[in-house]
PDB file of C-alpha atoms in Angstrom:
ATOM      1  CA  MET J   1     -18.845 -38.068 -90.263  1.00 53.00           C
ATOM      2  CA  LYS J   2     -17.186 -38.770 -93.578  1.00 61.00           C
ATOM      3  CA  PHE J   3     -18.532 -37.372 -96.883  1.00 66.00           C
ATOM      4  CA  HIS J   4     -16.909 -36.470 -99.995  1.00 79.00           C
ATOM      5  CA  TRP J   5     -17.368 -34.146-103.213  1.00 84.00           C
ATOM      6  CA  THR J   6     -19.108 -35.272-106.369  1.00 89.00           C
ATOM      7  CA  LEU J   7     -19.038 -33.511-109.940  1.00 92.00           C
ATOM      8  CA  GLU J   8     -22.541 -31.794-110.658  1.00 93.00           C
ATOM      9  CA  TRP J   9     -21.802 -29.615-113.385  1.00 94.00           C
ATOM     10  CA  CYS J  10     -19.155 -27.762-115.278  1.00 95.00           C
ATOM     11  CA  ASP J  11     -19.033 -24.178-116.833  1.00 94.00           C
ATOM     12  CA  SER J  12     -16.481 -24.213-119.788  1.00 92.00           C
ATOM     13  CA  PRO J  13     -15.668 -21.546-121.939  1.00 92.00           C
ATOM     14  CA  SER J  14     -15.018 -23.918-124.847  1.00 88.00           C
ATOM     15  CA  LYS J  15     -18.527 -25.955-123.897  1.00 90.00           C
ATOM     16  CA  LYS J  16     -16.970 -29.235-122.956  1.00 89.00           C
ATOM     17  CA  SER J  17     -19.156 -31.699-121.180  1.00 88.00           C
ATOM     18  CA  LYS J  18     -18.555 -32.291-117.236  1.00 85.00           C
ATOM     19  CA  GLU J  19     -16.894 -35.519-118.017  1.00 90.00           C
ATOM     20  CA  GLU J  20     -14.188 -33.594-120.458  1.00 92.00           C
ATOM     21  CA  CYS J  21     -13.810 -30.606-117.913  1.00 93.00           C
ATOM     22  CA  SER J  22     -10.160 -29.877-117.259  1.00 93.00           C
ATOM     23  CA  CYS J  23     -11.065 -29.146-113.375  1.00 93.00           C
ATOM     24  CA  ARG J  24     -12.878 -32.503-112.675  1.00 91.00           C
ATOM     25  CA  ASN J  25      -9.927 -34.181-111.266  1.00 90.00           C
ATOM     26  CA  MET J  26      -8.255 -31.518-109.643  1.00 89.00           C
ATOM     27  CA  ILE J  27     -10.132 -31.816-106.458  1.00 86.00           C
ATOM     28  CA  HIS J  28      -8.202 -35.132-105.991  1.00 85.00           C
ATOM     29  CA  ASN J  29      -5.053 -34.392-107.745  1.00 86.00           C
ATOM     30  CA  TYR J  30      -3.327 -31.309-105.720  1.00 89.00           C
ATOM     31  CA  LYS J  31      -0.509 -31.275-103.944  1.00 91.00           C
ATOM     32  CA  LYS J  32      -0.931 -28.276-101.346  1.00 93.00           C
ATOM     33  CA  ILE J  33      -4.182 -25.696-101.050  1.00 92.00           C
ATOM     34  CA  THR J  34      -3.516 -22.441 -99.532  1.00 95.00           C
ATOM     35  CA  ASN J  35      -5.709 -20.770 -96.965  1.00 94.00           C
ATOM     36  CA  ASP J  36      -7.200 -18.656 -99.582  1.00 95.00           C
ATOM     37  CA  GLY J  37      -8.209 -21.692-101.711  1.00 95.00           C
ATOM     38  CA  TYR J  38      -5.385 -21.751-104.386  1.00 96.00           C
ATOM     39  CA  LEU J  39      -4.487 -25.007-105.344  1.00 95.00           C
ATOM     40  CA  TYR J  40      -0.911 -26.036-106.619  1.00 95.00           C
ATOM     41  CA  SER J  41       0.268 -29.322-108.032  1.00 90.00           C
ATOM     42  CA  ASP J  42       4.041 -29.707-106.637  1.00 86.00           C
ATOM     43  CA  THR J  43       4.956 -25.928-107.239  1.00 85.00           C
ATOM     44  CA  GLU J  44       2.820 -24.995-109.933  1.00 93.00           C
ATOM     45  CA  LEU J  45      -0.082 -22.854-109.112  1.00 95.00           C
ATOM     46  CA  VAL J  46      -3.136 -24.623-111.253  1.00 95.00           C
ATOM     47  CA  GLY J  47      -6.433 -23.876-109.568  1.00 96.00           C
ATOM     48  CA  LYS J  48      -8.648 -22.001-107.354  1.00 97.00           C
ATOM     49  CA  MET J  49     -11.194 -23.588-104.734  1.00 95.00           C
ATOM     50  CA  MET J  50     -13.963 -21.642-103.509  1.00 94.00           C
ATOM     51  CA  ILE J  51     -16.803 -22.749-100.808  1.00 90.00           C
ATOM     52  CA  ILE J  52     -20.074 -21.873-101.651  1.00 90.00           C
ATOM     53  CA  ASN J  53     -22.044 -23.648 -99.105  1.00 85.00           C
ATOM     54  CA  LYS J  54     -20.258 -25.528 -96.211  1.00 79.00           C
ATOM     55  CA  PRO J  55     -22.187 -28.867 -95.338  1.00 74.00           C
ATOM     56  CA  ILE J  56     -24.817 -28.859 -92.762  1.00 72.00           C
ATOM     57  CA  PHE J  57     -24.726 -31.770 -90.289  1.00 65.00           C
ATOM     58  CA  PHE J  58     -27.612 -32.798 -88.255  1.00 59.00           C
ATOM     59  CA  ASN J  59     -27.411 -33.380 -84.561  1.00 55.00           C
ATOM     60  CA  GLU J  60     -27.501 -37.160 -84.705  1.00 58.00           C
ATOM     61  CA  GLY J  61     -24.415 -36.892 -86.695  1.00 56.00           C
ATOM     62  CA  THR J  62     -25.256 -39.356 -89.412  1.00 57.00           C
ATOM     63  CA  THR J  63     -26.483 -36.823 -92.052  1.00 57.00           C
ATOM     64  CA  SER J  64     -24.952 -33.781 -93.910  1.00 59.00           C
ATOM     65  CA  THR J  65     -26.488 -31.784 -96.650  1.00 66.00           C
ATOM     66  CA  GLY J  66     -25.955 -28.750 -98.803  1.00 73.00           C
ATOM     67  CA  GLY J  67     -22.110 -28.380 -98.946  1.00 85.00           C
ATOM     68  CA  ARG J  68     -21.030 -27.059-102.284  1.00 91.00           C
ATOM     69  CA  ILE J  69     -17.380 -25.956-103.945  1.00 93.00           C
ATOM     70  CA  SER J  70     -16.343 -24.702-107.103  1.00 96.00           C
ATOM     71  CA  ILE J  71     -12.960 -25.309-108.493  1.00 95.00           C
ATOM     72  CA  THR J  72     -11.649 -22.979-111.386  1.00 96.00           C
ATOM     73  CA  ASP J  73      -8.604 -24.393-113.790  1.00 95.00           C
ATOM     74  CA  LEU J  74      -6.816 -21.299-114.247  1.00 96.00           C
ATOM     75  CA  LYS J  75      -5.509 -22.303-117.398  1.00 94.00           C
ATOM     76  CA  THR J  76      -8.411 -23.167-119.297  1.00 95.00           C
ATOM     77  CA  LYS J  77     -10.853 -21.329-117.143  1.00 95.00           C
ATOM     78  CA  ASP J  78     -13.072 -24.313-116.991  1.00 96.00           C
ATOM     79  CA  ILE J  79     -15.312 -24.151-113.550  1.00 96.00           C
ATOM     80  CA  CYS J  80     -16.397 -27.302-111.959  1.00 96.00           C
ATOM     81  CA  HIS J  81     -19.006 -27.345-109.265  1.00 95.00           C
ATOM     82  CA  PHE J  82     -19.242 -30.038-106.571  1.00 93.00           C
ATOM     83  CA  GLY J  83     -21.987 -30.876-104.119  1.00 90.00           C
ATOM     84  CA  SER J  84     -21.228 -32.999-100.892  1.00 84.00           C
ATOM     85  CA  ILE J  85     -22.618 -36.503-100.262  1.00 78.00           C
ATOM     86  CA  ASN J  86     -22.579 -38.712 -97.296  1.00 69.00           C
ATOM     87  CA  ILE J  87     -20.481 -41.998 -97.560  1.00 63.00           C
TER      88      ILE J  87
END
């Protein structure tokens, strides 16, 4: 089963739109993630990922639903919220 994450909204201290949030691409642009969810770009700590809900897979293995994660940019404090979708 394959799925990916799509940006749903952004909580930004500077009121940026979700298209302007600094964390919107972090889900694809990190080099390393630790067991506790810290994201690194080469050697620099850049973000924190939290699993809110794991995706739920139905028995036939063709549908998933409900997956949610958030990623916080540690410099700007923007928080991006992602939902899982089937691909």
